[in-house]
Amino acid sequence: MESLDGTSYDVLISGTGIQQSLLALALSRSGKNVLHVDKDDTYGGPEAALSLDEAEQWVEKLNSVKQTRFSNASITKSPEGEQKLSLFKRYNLSLGPTLVYTRSGLLPILVSSKTNDQLEFMAVGGWFVFEKQEDGARVVRVPNGREDIFADPSLTLKMKGQLMKFLRFVAAFEEKPETWQPHRDTPFASFLSEQFGLPAVDSLMALCLSLEVPEKTTTEFALPRIARHLRSIGVFGPGFGAVIPKWGGLSEVVQVACRACAVTGGIYVLGRGISSIEPAQSEEDDIEEIPRDTEKPDFIVGCSDDLPASPPSATIGTKVAGAQPEAVSRSVTIISSPMQHLFVTVAEGGVSPAGAVVVFPAGSLSSAAHTPVQIMVHSSDTGECPQGQCIAYASTAVTGQEGQELLAEAVKSLLAAQDGESQALWSLSYEQHAEATAPSTETSSSILKFQDPPLDYVFDDAIIENVQAAWQRILPEADDFMVFGERDADDQEAEDDEE
């Protein structure tokens, strides 16, 4: 690390999660001097992408040092996996896999900040629902629209009509508040039955990607998420409405954002965090673990896991209402086959997808009362694994041993429902927690704490709103959030050298 002797900086950002890194990007052309630190040795925080060796080190560190964000991590290897994995060294396994809808607010700011040309996005094609039947189990594709509904032989003519009526409604549900607002706190399944005569439709529940059971998934939560899904289809091409960043998900966005900040003078220090912030007694720096040869910043920004509990901070963002758990069980599994049947082009002229979503509805596995399980499957085209394999990211709102057993059963059931020959070669299991930070009334604090994002698989545009709110606190007179001019040749060359 270069010496920070005599360095003056305006903003200290702690942690390289997606919110902090986007803020660093927003500040990169502002003239503010930024010191960006992370207690970990890798970029990304909860969105980090790890190699197999890094995953081993991460588990060892996690189980030896108490953390608030992750817990109960373990790695399981199959006998076959030991041999097959030894042949390959290139894995980019995401701790926080995320799909980004094509109408998400993230994509426009990547374009306006001139960083989109350093990123590559892959299509998420099919949505599937796991169905357990008397003669076995199968994975059924969720209809993408009118044509799929009328081509589905499993639906009666009456049900097709009811589904079409609902789809017409949800396409512009904001314009019909009288239909849904009186039922905003009603379970979504009850709303479907009472207003549209539909039974609890697993395919519609799958589109809202709720981690809670239907009884806890409200109409207010489900409607905008289903509308977002349907409105996003076709924006960038036929047959898909969501994308995933190549080379490890949001970790790649993080690194591009941090690189842009570094090119314009931002200083990066990994393996150093903030353990405490004491009231200043003198002109000397009062932030422990940061080199004392620096001056005190005007603002300190981070998430709950990256900042000490005191002194008081101003919370940026509010907790999302609805079916959002505060803890989830997750697993990352390397599959021995490519599972190509999940990555079929679903529309004429469409691109080959690199991602698929499989939802296991509540009660579809051995336990009659379990919460839904969601599995995102990424092909080798994402750059996360070698050809001939794929990655299954699984998540559920049940924690503890029960949660990990449920995820293992879901992955096993998915493999059995497909070809029965695919195997789980390697699996990382862990729990992730999101701190429910109370809304802050503090308006004068120079310490800004981001609300933790929701724990589901969808990029939440509230992240962009939070970043902009923090940016506005630091630059109250500015009005050009993430709007950058063209980079000159020297900046472009320096950024290329950083890669």
XYZ file of C-alpha atoms in Angstrom:
499
model
C 0.000 0.000 0.000
C 1.268 3.437 -0.844
C 1.986 5.806 2.051
C -0.894 8.030 3.145
C 1.479 10.475 4.816
C -0.127 13.898 4.849
C -3.118 12.707 2.821
C -6.244 14.806 3.107
C -9.533 13.174 2.180
C -13.097 14.402 2.254
C -15.022 11.121 2.398
C -14.107 7.839 4.089
C -16.146 4.920 2.729
C -16.027 1.679 4.708
C -16.850 -1.570 2.917
C -16.923 -2.330 -0.799
C -20.491 -3.592 -1.054
C -22.646 -2.442 -3.952
C -24.024 0.664 -2.195
C -20.640 1.947 -1.031
C -19.029 1.215 -4.400
C -21.744 2.994 -6.377
C -21.302 5.974 -4.056
C -17.566 5.897 -4.775
C -18.418 5.901 -8.482
C -20.808 8.838 -8.041
C -18.123 10.782 -6.178
C -15.358 9.914 -8.629
C -15.916 13.017 -10.799
C -16.998 15.346 -7.988
C -13.610 16.696 -6.948
C -13.940 15.029 -3.535
C -10.953 13.069 -2.217
C -12.133 9.559 -1.314
C -10.475 6.977 0.941
C -12.234 3.630 0.435
C -11.391 0.828 2.876
C -12.605 -2.716 3.499
C -11.829 -4.984 6.433
C -11.821 -7.937 4.019
C -9.098 -8.745 1.517
C -11.535 -8.964 -1.402
C -13.861 -6.484 -3.079
C -17.627 -6.823 -2.891
C -18.637 -7.309 0.738
C -21.879 -9.338 0.673
C -21.738 -9.299 -3.138
C -18.188 -10.700 -3.324
C -17.273 -13.409 -5.844
C -14.852 -16.071 -4.614
C -12.634 -18.715 -6.131
C -12.641 -22.163 -4.511
C -9.540 -21.331 -2.469
C -11.002 -17.984 -1.414
C -14.236 -19.714 -0.394
C -12.265 -22.093 1.844
C -10.487 -19.136 3.447
C -13.764 -17.232 3.803
C -15.413 -20.113 5.695
C -12.395 -20.529 7.966
C -12.315 -16.819 8.787
C -16.085 -16.593 9.236
C -16.128 -19.421 11.756
C -13.237 -17.961 13.758
C -14.322 -14.316 13.884
C -17.806 -13.234 14.942
C -19.667 -11.351 12.209
C -23.147 -9.898 11.949
C -23.725 -10.390 8.221
C -22.899 -14.096 7.702
C -22.876 -17.175 9.944
C -22.884 -20.992 10.005
C -20.757 -21.487 6.901
C -19.545 -24.893 5.738
C -18.285 -26.594 2.578
C -19.258 -30.071 1.389
C -17.395 -31.988 -1.314
C -18.438 -35.182 -3.044
C -15.877 -37.938 -3.727
C -16.330 -37.317 -7.449
C -15.908 -33.599 -6.897
C -12.416 -33.891 -5.472
C -11.171 -35.283 -8.776
C -13.239 -33.168 -11.171
C -12.666 -29.861 -9.399
C -8.922 -30.394 -9.249
C -8.826 -30.094 -13.034
C -10.289 -26.599 -12.974
C -9.108 -23.530 -11.105
C -11.352 -20.833 -12.547
C -14.497 -20.258 -10.488
C -16.233 -16.987 -9.609
C -18.848 -17.963 -7.038
C -21.083 -15.121 -5.882
C -22.068 -14.737 -2.229
C -24.980 -12.533 -3.304
C -26.249 -13.629 -6.730
C -28.582 -11.013 -8.159
C -30.750 -10.702 -11.225
C -31.299 -7.221 -12.604
C -34.555 -6.496 -14.400
C -34.098 -4.684 -17.684
C -36.145 -1.748 -16.390
C -34.013 -1.472 -13.255
C -32.558 1.903 -12.340
C -29.079 0.354 -12.190
C -28.639 0.019 -15.947
C -29.267 3.697 -16.875
C -26.742 4.976 -14.317
C -24.100 2.566 -15.608
C -24.678 4.085 -19.046
C -24.704 7.712 -17.865
C -21.550 7.149 -15.791
C -19.757 5.715 -18.841
C -18.986 2.397 -17.108
C -21.328 0.159 -19.091
C -18.679 -0.533 -21.732
C -16.608 -2.352 -19.087
C -19.451 -4.688 -18.149
C -21.153 -7.568 -19.895
C -24.634 -8.768 -19.018
C -26.169 -12.169 -19.772
C -29.869 -12.928 -20.208
C -31.957 -14.721 -17.596
C -34.353 -16.745 -19.709
C -36.747 -19.258 -18.214
C -38.700 -19.145 -14.971
C -39.676 -22.611 -13.751
C -41.819 -24.104 -10.988
C -41.095 -27.447 -9.335
C -44.132 -29.736 -9.238
C -44.331 -32.930 -7.197
C -46.662 -35.502 -8.750
C -47.708 -39.074 -8.024
C -45.441 -40.471 -10.723
C -42.467 -38.314 -9.763
C -41.555 -34.656 -10.068
C -41.000 -32.221 -12.891
C -39.903 -28.667 -13.538
C -42.527 -26.675 -15.459
C -41.860 -23.468 -17.361
C -43.807 -20.402 -16.209
C -45.786 -18.797 -19.074
C -44.169 -15.590 -20.318
C -47.297 -13.980 -21.662
C -50.487 -14.387 -23.680
C -49.069 -16.790 -26.265
C -47.614 -19.103 -23.630
C -50.840 -19.132 -21.642
C -52.999 -20.133 -24.598
C -50.460 -22.758 -25.674
C -50.420 -24.401 -22.223
C -52.457 -27.642 -22.407
C -52.604 -27.944 -18.609
C -54.841 -24.862 -18.322
C -58.584 -24.988 -18.883
C -60.154 -22.437 -21.205
C -61.811 -20.759 -18.224
C -58.546 -20.487 -16.339
C -56.796 -19.069 -19.402
C -59.404 -16.341 -19.543
C -59.041 -15.580 -15.844
C -55.267 -15.392 -16.168
C -55.537 -13.037 -19.119
C -57.903 -10.814 -17.148
C -55.368 -10.643 -14.326
C -52.460 -9.904 -16.691
C -54.392 -7.024 -18.259
C -55.045 -5.671 -14.781
C -51.481 -5.994 -13.482
C -50.061 -4.304 -16.594
C -51.495 -1.015 -15.286
C -52.519 -1.851 -11.719
C -51.436 1.590 -10.446
C -54.300 3.113 -12.451
C -56.889 0.951 -10.652
C -56.287 1.524 -6.940
C -59.924 0.772 -6.160
C -59.338 -2.850 -7.181
C -56.328 -3.635 -5.017
C -55.684 -1.002 -2.340
C -58.526 -2.178 -0.075
C -56.760 -5.564 -0.179
C -53.173 -4.315 0.110
C -52.555 -6.232 3.352
C -54.497 -9.286 2.211
C -52.535 -12.408 1.245
C -51.973 -12.261 -2.494
C -53.449 -15.740 -2.964
C -56.709 -14.556 -1.379
C -56.741 -11.467 -3.601
C -56.398 -13.645 -6.720
C -59.252 -15.858 -5.602
C -61.624 -13.089 -4.542
C -61.010 -10.616 -7.375
C -60.193 -12.874 -10.333
C -61.539 -16.296 -9.411
C -58.063 -17.785 -9.637
C -56.796 -20.521 -7.348
C -53.391 -20.066 -5.734
C -51.328 -20.052 -8.933
C -47.746 -21.159 -8.288
C -46.544 -19.543 -11.499
C -47.720 -16.087 -10.379
C -46.210 -16.566 -6.940
C -42.958 -17.539 -8.663
C -42.866 -14.262 -10.606
C -42.955 -12.161 -7.437
C -40.066 -14.217 -5.979
C -41.343 -14.015 -2.423
C -39.289 -15.905 0.146
C -42.286 -16.095 2.460
C -45.212 -18.519 2.448
C -48.314 -17.376 0.508
C -50.115 -16.424 3.735
C -47.406 -13.820 4.449
C -47.015 -12.535 0.887
C -49.294 -9.524 0.649
C -51.006 -8.055 -2.388
C -49.063 -4.812 -1.914
C -45.793 -6.765 -2.108
C -46.683 -9.063 -5.011
C -48.375 -6.766 -7.544
C -45.488 -4.361 -8.289
C -43.045 -7.255 -8.515
C -45.156 -9.192 -11.011
C -45.730 -5.993 -12.988
C -41.982 -5.318 -13.012
C -41.328 -8.805 -14.358
C -43.871 -8.559 -17.171
C -42.971 -4.989 -18.147
C -39.295 -5.891 -18.427
C -39.758 -8.661 -20.996
C -38.644 -7.582 -24.457
C -36.827 -4.375 -23.464
C -33.443 -5.662 -24.666
C -34.672 -8.507 -26.832
C -37.473 -11.059 -27.146
C -38.060 -13.707 -24.520
C -36.294 -12.317 -21.452
C -36.715 -9.507 -18.965
C -33.744 -9.803 -16.630
C -29.961 -9.975 -16.855
C -27.007 -10.956 -14.673
C -23.550 -9.355 -14.749
C -20.913 -11.699 -16.154
C -17.863 -12.803 -14.132
C -19.399 -13.044 -10.678
C -22.537 -10.915 -10.588
C -22.585 -7.590 -8.748
C -18.981 -8.167 -7.688
C -17.996 -7.173 -11.218
C -20.072 -3.975 -10.998
C -18.362 -3.232 -7.680
C -14.889 -3.608 -9.154
C -15.690 -1.447 -12.179
C -17.090 1.277 -9.899
C -14.084 1.173 -7.578
C -11.700 1.202 -10.527
C -13.362 4.366 -11.857
C -12.958 6.031 -8.464
C -9.303 4.965 -8.216
C -8.513 6.364 -11.661
C -9.696 9.808 -10.564
C -7.672 9.792 -7.348
C -9.593 7.573 -4.927
C -7.356 5.620 -2.541
C -8.140 1.945 -1.820
C -7.031 -0.020 1.242
C -8.149 -3.657 1.621
C -7.724 -5.595 4.847
C -8.262 -2.468 6.973
C -11.590 -1.477 8.465
C -12.949 0.833 11.160
C -13.214 -0.658 14.654
C -14.254 2.516 16.473
C -14.904 6.199 15.964
C -14.114 8.288 19.020
C -15.029 11.932 19.569
C -12.125 14.031 18.355
C -9.944 15.369 21.175
C -7.500 17.127 18.876
C -6.723 17.744 15.258
C -5.441 14.174 14.979
C -7.455 11.492 13.262
C -9.973 9.826 15.587
C -10.714 6.729 13.491
C -9.064 3.554 14.720
C -7.434 1.108 12.293
C -7.008 3.775 9.599
C -3.425 5.105 9.349
C -2.847 8.053 11.683
C -0.965 9.968 9.021
C -4.249 11.037 7.446
C -6.606 13.867 8.300
C -10.140 13.496 9.610
C -12.745 13.240 6.800
C -15.863 15.343 6.468
C -18.061 12.248 6.002
C -17.831 8.569 6.934
C -20.127 6.185 5.033
C -20.807 2.451 5.292
C -23.298 -0.306 6.110
C -24.053 -1.664 9.572
C -21.461 -4.431 9.242
C -18.735 -1.965 8.249
C -19.250 0.737 10.888
C -19.097 0.656 14.700
C -22.354 0.971 16.631
C -21.444 4.397 17.980
C -21.375 7.350 17.697
C -24.867 7.991 16.277
C -25.232 7.915 12.518
C -27.821 9.025 9.997
C -29.563 6.044 8.397
C -29.819 6.220 4.616
C -32.832 4.303 3.319
C -35.788 2.571 4.933
C -36.613 -1.072 5.444
C -38.700 -2.519 2.624
C -42.177 -3.470 3.798
C -43.737 -6.795 2.986
C -42.480 -10.327 2.572
C -38.821 -9.712 3.348
C -37.098 -11.949 5.917
C -34.238 -10.634 8.039
C -32.226 -13.844 7.649
C -31.954 -16.517 4.958
C -30.120 -19.769 4.371
C -28.100 -19.910 1.161
C -26.076 -22.464 -0.731
C -23.787 -22.344 -3.757
C -23.473 -25.691 -5.542
C -21.243 -26.695 -8.446
C -23.171 -29.109 -10.685
C -21.365 -31.732 -12.763
C -23.394 -31.092 -15.939
C -24.432 -27.972 -17.901
C -28.199 -28.646 -17.454
C -28.777 -27.193 -20.901
C -32.528 -27.849 -20.832
C -32.845 -24.851 -18.484
C -31.138 -22.522 -20.956
C -33.249 -22.919 -24.074
C -34.051 -19.820 -26.142
C -37.708 -19.104 -25.390
C -38.574 -16.735 -28.246
C -37.848 -16.582 -31.939
C -34.834 -14.373 -32.525
C -33.977 -14.386 -28.833
C -30.555 -14.761 -27.256
C -29.309 -17.892 -25.528
C -29.893 -17.332 -21.808
C -27.175 -17.896 -19.228
C -29.470 -17.829 -16.202
C -32.657 -19.588 -15.130
C -34.870 -19.365 -12.042
C -36.474 -22.418 -10.441
C -39.002 -21.891 -7.633
C -40.020 -24.632 -5.217
C -43.412 -23.510 -3.841
C -44.179 -23.808 -0.146
C -44.899 -27.442 0.706
C -43.590 -28.901 -2.570
C -40.757 -30.803 -0.858
C -40.879 -33.359 1.965
C -41.974 -30.877 4.624
C -45.573 -29.754 4.248
C -44.960 -26.392 5.909
C -41.647 -25.185 4.490
C -41.152 -21.742 2.993
C -40.471 -21.425 -0.755
C -37.026 -22.288 -2.054
C -35.563 -20.325 -4.953
C -32.713 -21.597 -7.099
C -30.893 -19.474 -9.657
C -28.933 -21.625 -12.084
C -26.032 -19.996 -13.957
C -24.417 -21.576 -16.997
C -20.708 -21.503 -17.763
C -21.391 -18.566 -20.117
C -21.484 -16.367 -17.007
C -17.778 -17.019 -16.465
C -18.509 -18.458 -13.027
C -17.507 -22.052 -13.807
C -15.826 -24.120 -16.546
C -17.717 -25.451 -19.554
C -19.618 -28.653 -18.873
C -20.727 -27.466 -15.433
C -23.186 -24.965 -13.971
C -23.767 -23.238 -10.642
C -26.951 -23.548 -8.553
C -27.572 -20.726 -6.066
C -30.305 -21.683 -3.581
C -32.059 -19.603 -0.930
C -34.875 -19.964 1.607
C -36.157 -18.019 4.613
C -35.686 -20.982 6.981
C -32.437 -20.772 8.965
C -30.407 -23.230 11.024
C -29.944 -26.899 10.231
C -33.498 -27.125 8.893
C -32.780 -24.462 6.303
C -29.611 -26.113 5.040
C -31.323 -29.500 4.812
C -34.176 -27.905 2.866
C -31.765 -26.334 0.366
C -29.888 -29.612 -0.070
C -33.177 -31.417 -0.716
C -34.238 -28.796 -3.269
C -30.966 -29.053 -5.204
C -31.144 -32.847 -5.110
C -34.769 -32.774 -6.306
C -33.889 -30.405 -9.144
C -31.152 -32.731 -10.368
C -33.413 -35.780 -10.079
C -36.264 -34.060 -11.935
C -34.001 -33.229 -14.864
C -31.824 -36.151 -15.879
C -31.014 -38.033 -12.696
C -27.344 -38.152 -13.706
C -26.112 -34.712 -12.676
C -24.268 -34.532 -9.372
C -23.424 -31.912 -6.802
C -19.619 -31.762 -6.828
C -19.079 -29.041 -4.227
C -21.365 -26.928 -2.073
C -20.957 -23.867 0.142
C -23.698 -23.338 2.751
C -24.181 -20.274 4.956
C -26.705 -17.933 6.520
C -26.999 -14.260 5.662
C -28.556 -11.582 7.842
C -29.816 -8.069 7.131
C -29.915 -5.602 9.986
C -33.266 -3.882 10.328
C -31.977 -0.382 11.052
C -34.560 1.933 12.553
C -35.309 5.081 10.543
C -33.026 7.890 11.663
C -34.080 11.355 12.738
C -30.435 12.459 12.769
C -29.919 15.064 10.066
C -26.630 16.660 11.072
C -24.425 13.595 11.505
C -21.402 13.242 9.272
C -21.613 9.445 9.676
C -23.978 7.938 7.104
C -25.140 4.341 7.468
C -26.812 2.578 4.538
C -29.826 0.390 5.234
C -29.013 -3.221 4.333
C -30.638 -4.267 1.018
C -33.310 -6.998 0.975
C -32.051 -10.579 0.940
C -33.886 -11.800 -2.148
C -32.369 -12.390 -5.588
C -33.673 -9.235 -7.292
C -31.685 -6.001 -7.467
C -33.695 -3.445 -5.500
C -33.820 0.046 -7.006
C -33.949 1.407 -3.452
C -30.179 0.840 -3.555
C -29.891 3.567 -6.199
C -32.136 5.855 -4.155
C -29.973 5.275 -1.069
C -26.764 6.020 -2.962
C -28.234 9.204 -4.401
C -29.434 10.293 -0.948
C -25.934 9.822 0.507
C -24.373 11.602 -2.473
C -26.780 14.512 -1.985
C -25.821 14.769 1.697
C -22.159 15.039 0.698
C -22.786 17.320 -2.315
C -25.957 19.275 -1.441
C -25.553 21.732 -4.315
C -24.978 19.117 -7.030
C -27.714 17.977 -9.398
C -25.879 15.717 -11.837
C -26.007 12.358 -10.061
C -24.108 9.738 -12.079
C -24.026 11.944 -15.184
C -20.450 11.933 -16.465
C -18.914 13.551 -19.498
C -16.688 11.671 -21.892
C -13.430 10.437 -20.387
C -10.240 11.791 -21.878
C -7.598 9.500 -23.341
C -5.418 9.594 -20.206
C -8.299 8.507 -17.956
C -9.253 5.708 -20.340
C -5.652 4.476 -20.501
C -5.322 4.583 -16.713
C -8.567 2.655 -16.293
C -7.419 0.015 -18.749
C -4.184 -0.323 -16.761
C -6.195 -0.928 -13.583
C -7.929 -3.979 -15.079
